[in-house]
Tab-separated table of C-alpha atoms in Angstrom:
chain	number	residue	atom	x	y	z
A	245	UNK	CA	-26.880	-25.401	5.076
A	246	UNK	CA	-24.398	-26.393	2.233
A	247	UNK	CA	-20.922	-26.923	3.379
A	248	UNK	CA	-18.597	-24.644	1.543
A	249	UNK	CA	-15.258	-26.183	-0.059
A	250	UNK	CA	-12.279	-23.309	-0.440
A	251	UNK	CA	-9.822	-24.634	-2.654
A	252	UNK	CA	-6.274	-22.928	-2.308
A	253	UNK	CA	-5.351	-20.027	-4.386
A	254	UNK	CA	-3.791	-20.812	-7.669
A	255	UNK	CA	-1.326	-17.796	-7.279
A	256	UNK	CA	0.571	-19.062	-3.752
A	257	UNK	CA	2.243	-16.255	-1.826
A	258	UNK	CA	6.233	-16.053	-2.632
A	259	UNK	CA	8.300	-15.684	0.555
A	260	UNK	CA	11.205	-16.293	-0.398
A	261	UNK	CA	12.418	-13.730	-2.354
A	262	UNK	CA	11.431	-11.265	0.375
A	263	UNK	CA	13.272	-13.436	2.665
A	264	UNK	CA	16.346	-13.185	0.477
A	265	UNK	CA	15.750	-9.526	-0.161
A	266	UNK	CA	15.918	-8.943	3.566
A	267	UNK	CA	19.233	-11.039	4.192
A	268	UNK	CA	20.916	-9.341	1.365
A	269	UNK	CA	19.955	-6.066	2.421
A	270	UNK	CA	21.640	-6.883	6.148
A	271	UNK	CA	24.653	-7.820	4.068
A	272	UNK	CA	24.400	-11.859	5.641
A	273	UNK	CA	25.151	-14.940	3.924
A	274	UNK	CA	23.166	-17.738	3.342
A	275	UNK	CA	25.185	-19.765	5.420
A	276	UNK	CA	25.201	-17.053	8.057
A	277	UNK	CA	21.509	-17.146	8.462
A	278	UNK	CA	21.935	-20.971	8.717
A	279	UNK	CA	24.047	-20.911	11.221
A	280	UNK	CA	22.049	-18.306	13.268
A	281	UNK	CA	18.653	-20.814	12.722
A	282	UNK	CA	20.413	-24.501	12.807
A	283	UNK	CA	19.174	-25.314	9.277
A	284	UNK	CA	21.192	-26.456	7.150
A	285	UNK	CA	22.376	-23.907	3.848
A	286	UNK	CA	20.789	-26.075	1.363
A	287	UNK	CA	17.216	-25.679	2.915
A	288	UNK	CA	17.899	-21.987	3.589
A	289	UNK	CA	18.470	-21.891	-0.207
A	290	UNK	CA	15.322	-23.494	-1.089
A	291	UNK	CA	12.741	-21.347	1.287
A	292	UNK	CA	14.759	-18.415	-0.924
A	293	UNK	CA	13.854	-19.891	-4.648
A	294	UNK	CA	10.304	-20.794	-3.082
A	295	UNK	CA	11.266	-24.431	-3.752
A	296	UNK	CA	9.897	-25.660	-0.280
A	297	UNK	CA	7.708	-24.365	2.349
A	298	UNK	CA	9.128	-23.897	5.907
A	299	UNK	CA	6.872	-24.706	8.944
A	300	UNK	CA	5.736	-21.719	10.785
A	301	UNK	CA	8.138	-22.397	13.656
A	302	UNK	CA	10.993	-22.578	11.124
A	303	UNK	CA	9.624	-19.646	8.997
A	304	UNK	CA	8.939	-17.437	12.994
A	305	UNK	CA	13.112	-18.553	13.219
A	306	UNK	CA	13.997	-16.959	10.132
A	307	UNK	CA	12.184	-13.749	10.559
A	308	UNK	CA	13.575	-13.383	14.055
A	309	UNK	CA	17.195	-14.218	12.683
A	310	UNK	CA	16.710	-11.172	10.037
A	311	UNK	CA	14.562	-8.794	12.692
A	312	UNK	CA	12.028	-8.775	9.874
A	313	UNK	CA	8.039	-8.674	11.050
A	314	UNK	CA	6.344	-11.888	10.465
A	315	UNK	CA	3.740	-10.133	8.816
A	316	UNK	CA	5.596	-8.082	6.545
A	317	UNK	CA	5.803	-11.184	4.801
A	318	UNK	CA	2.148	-11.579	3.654
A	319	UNK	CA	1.632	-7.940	3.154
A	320	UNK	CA	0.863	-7.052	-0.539
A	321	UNK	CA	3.568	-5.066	-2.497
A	322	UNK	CA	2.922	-1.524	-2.256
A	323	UNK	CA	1.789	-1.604	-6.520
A	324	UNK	CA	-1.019	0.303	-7.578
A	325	UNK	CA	-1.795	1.238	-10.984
A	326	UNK	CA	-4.327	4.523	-11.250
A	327	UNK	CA	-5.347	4.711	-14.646
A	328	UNK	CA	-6.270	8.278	-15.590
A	329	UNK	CA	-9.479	8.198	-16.574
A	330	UNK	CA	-10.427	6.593	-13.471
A	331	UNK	CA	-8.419	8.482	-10.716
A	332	UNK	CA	-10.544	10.604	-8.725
A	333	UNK	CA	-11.485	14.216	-8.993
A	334	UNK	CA	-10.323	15.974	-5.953
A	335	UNK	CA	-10.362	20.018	-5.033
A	336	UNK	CA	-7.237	21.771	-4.557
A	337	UNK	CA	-8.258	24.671	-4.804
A	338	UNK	CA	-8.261	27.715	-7.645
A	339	UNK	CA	-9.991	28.218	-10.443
A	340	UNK	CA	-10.195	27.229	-13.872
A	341	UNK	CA	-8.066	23.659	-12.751
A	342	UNK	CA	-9.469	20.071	-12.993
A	343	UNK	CA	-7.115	18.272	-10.506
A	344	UNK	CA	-7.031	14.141	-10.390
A	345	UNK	CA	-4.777	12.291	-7.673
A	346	UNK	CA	-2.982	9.905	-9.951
A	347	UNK	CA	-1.468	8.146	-6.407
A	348	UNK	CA	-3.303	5.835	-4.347
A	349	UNK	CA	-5.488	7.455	-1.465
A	350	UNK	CA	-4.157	5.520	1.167
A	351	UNK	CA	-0.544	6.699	0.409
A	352	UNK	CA	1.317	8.953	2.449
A	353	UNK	CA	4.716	9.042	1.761
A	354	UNK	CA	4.065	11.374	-1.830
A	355	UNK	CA	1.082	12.459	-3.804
A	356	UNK	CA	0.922	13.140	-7.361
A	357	UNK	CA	-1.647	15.160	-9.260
A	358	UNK	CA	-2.249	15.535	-12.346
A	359	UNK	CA	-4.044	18.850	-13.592
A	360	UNK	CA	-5.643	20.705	-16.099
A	361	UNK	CA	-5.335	24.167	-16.055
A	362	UNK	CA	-7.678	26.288	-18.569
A	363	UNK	CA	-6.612	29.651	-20.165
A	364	UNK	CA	-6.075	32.052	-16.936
A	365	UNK	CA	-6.665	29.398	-14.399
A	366	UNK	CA	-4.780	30.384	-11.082
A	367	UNK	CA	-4.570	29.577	-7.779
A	368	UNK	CA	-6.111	32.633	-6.075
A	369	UNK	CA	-4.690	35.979	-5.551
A	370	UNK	CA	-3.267	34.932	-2.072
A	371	UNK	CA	-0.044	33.143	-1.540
A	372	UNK	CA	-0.727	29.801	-0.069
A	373	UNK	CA	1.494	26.742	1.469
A	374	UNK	CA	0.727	22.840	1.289
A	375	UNK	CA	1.705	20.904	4.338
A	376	UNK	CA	4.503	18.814	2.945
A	377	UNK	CA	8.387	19.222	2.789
A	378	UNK	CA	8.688	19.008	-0.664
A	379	UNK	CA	6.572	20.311	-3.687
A	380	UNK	CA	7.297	19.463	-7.403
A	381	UNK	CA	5.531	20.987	-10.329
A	382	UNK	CA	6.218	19.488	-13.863
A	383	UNK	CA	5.093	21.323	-17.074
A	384	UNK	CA	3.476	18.353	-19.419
A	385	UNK	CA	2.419	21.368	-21.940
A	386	UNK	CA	1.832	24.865	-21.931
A	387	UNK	CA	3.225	27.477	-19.688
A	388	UNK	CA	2.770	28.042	-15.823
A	389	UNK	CA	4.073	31.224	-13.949
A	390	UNK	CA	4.526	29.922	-10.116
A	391	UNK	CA	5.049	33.276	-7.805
A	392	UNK	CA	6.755	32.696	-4.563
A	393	UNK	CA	7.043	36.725	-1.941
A	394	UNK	CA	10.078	37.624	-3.567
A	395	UNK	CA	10.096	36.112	-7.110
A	396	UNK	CA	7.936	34.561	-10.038
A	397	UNK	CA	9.152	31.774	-11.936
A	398	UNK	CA	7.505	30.959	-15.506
A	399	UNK	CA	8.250	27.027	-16.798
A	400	UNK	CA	7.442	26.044	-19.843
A	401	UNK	CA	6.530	22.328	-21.103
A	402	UNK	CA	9.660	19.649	-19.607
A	403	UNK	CA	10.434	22.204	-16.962
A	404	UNK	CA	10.375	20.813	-13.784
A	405	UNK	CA	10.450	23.197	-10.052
A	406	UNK	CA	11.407	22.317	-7.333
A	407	UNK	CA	10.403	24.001	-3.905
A	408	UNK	CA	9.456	23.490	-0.381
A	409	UNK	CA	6.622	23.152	0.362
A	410	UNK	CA	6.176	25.600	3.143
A	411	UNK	CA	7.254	28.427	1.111
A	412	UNK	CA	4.540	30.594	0.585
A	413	UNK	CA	3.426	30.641	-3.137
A	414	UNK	CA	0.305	30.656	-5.892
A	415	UNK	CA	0.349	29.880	-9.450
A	416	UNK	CA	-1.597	30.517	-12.795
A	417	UNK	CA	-1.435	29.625	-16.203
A	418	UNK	CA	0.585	32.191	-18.192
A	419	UNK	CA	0.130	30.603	-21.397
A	420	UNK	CA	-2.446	31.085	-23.978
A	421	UNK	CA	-3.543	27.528	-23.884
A	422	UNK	CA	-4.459	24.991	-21.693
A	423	UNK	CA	-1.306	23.438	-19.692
A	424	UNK	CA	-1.610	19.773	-18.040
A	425	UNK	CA	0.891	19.455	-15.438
A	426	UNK	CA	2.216	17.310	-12.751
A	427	UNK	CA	2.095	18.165	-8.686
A	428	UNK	CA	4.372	16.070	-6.375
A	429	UNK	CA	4.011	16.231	-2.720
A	430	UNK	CA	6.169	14.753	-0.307
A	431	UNK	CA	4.576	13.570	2.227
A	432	UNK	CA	1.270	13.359	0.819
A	433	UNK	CA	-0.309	16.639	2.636
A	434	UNK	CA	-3.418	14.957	2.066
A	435	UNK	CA	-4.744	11.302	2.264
A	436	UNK	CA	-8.318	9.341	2.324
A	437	UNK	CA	-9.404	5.990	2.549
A	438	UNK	CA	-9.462	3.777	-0.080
């Protein structure tokens, strides 16, 4: 069998700025944290600007002084980009509504969708609630009449409504054209894998 050679990556992981994001955040001092870990500021500074690498027992120090998780470290930023073409098709129900989750799957904290609604798409005759706190809709174009038990707002393109989501409510396209608009949920009421 041929021995395999793995070379290091040529994009290193950045720690410090994390690290410095962190102390900042906790309102400490460079030389605080220097004191708390018996380094010395100037070194401190360094592991900040990625200029040197601490040891793991050094690096195990600092995240203890700043009650930060190791781990959290090494973790990949929480950037996505979903470019429209290629986010997924996913069923929300109603008819007459293309629906594409312009969020990652795996994210929970808010969903955003991104629909097409034809000429007299709706969301069925019965009023409905999403499992999330909040629930945006934003007009991109057209017209959208959202009815709620005791009212019916109509939004036209660049309005925005704002509503939570356990109110009870449906929706339909009031226009005479297609409308694309914009659902945010918060939390994400629904979430796959990746």
């Amino acid at each position: 069998m041929k021995a395999l050679h793995p070379e290091p990556s040529a994009h290193p992981v950045r720690l410090g700025a994390r690290l410095r994001a962190c102390r900042q955040a906790q309102g400490l001092t460079i030389g605080q944290v220097a004191d708390a870990t018996n380094l010395t500021r100037g070194f401190v500074s360094r592991v900040e600007r990625d200029e040197t690498s601490p040891s793991v027992a050094t690096l195990v120090t600092l995240c203890q002084v700043l009650s930060l998780p190791v781990g959290s470290l090494f973790e990949d930023a929480e950037t996505e980009v979903i470019a429209l073409a290629e986010a997924p098709h996913i069923n929300m129900g109603g008819s007459g509504v293309l629906d594409r989750m312009v969020t990652p799957r795996g994210q929970t904290k808010v969903q955003l969708l991104r629909s097409r609604l034809d000429v007299g798409a709706n969301g069925g005759a019965d009023l409905y609630t999403i499992n999330c706190e909040v629930e945006v809709i934003h007009v991109i174009e057209g017209e959208v009449a959202v009815r709620f038990t005791d009212r019916t707002q109509t939004l036209a393109s660049g309005d925005t409504l704002t509503f939570s989501g356990r109110e009870p409510h449906t929706w339909r396209n009031s226009g005479d054209r297609a409308a694309e608009v914009l659902w945010t949920f918060v939390p994400a009421p629904w979430s796959g894998s990746r």
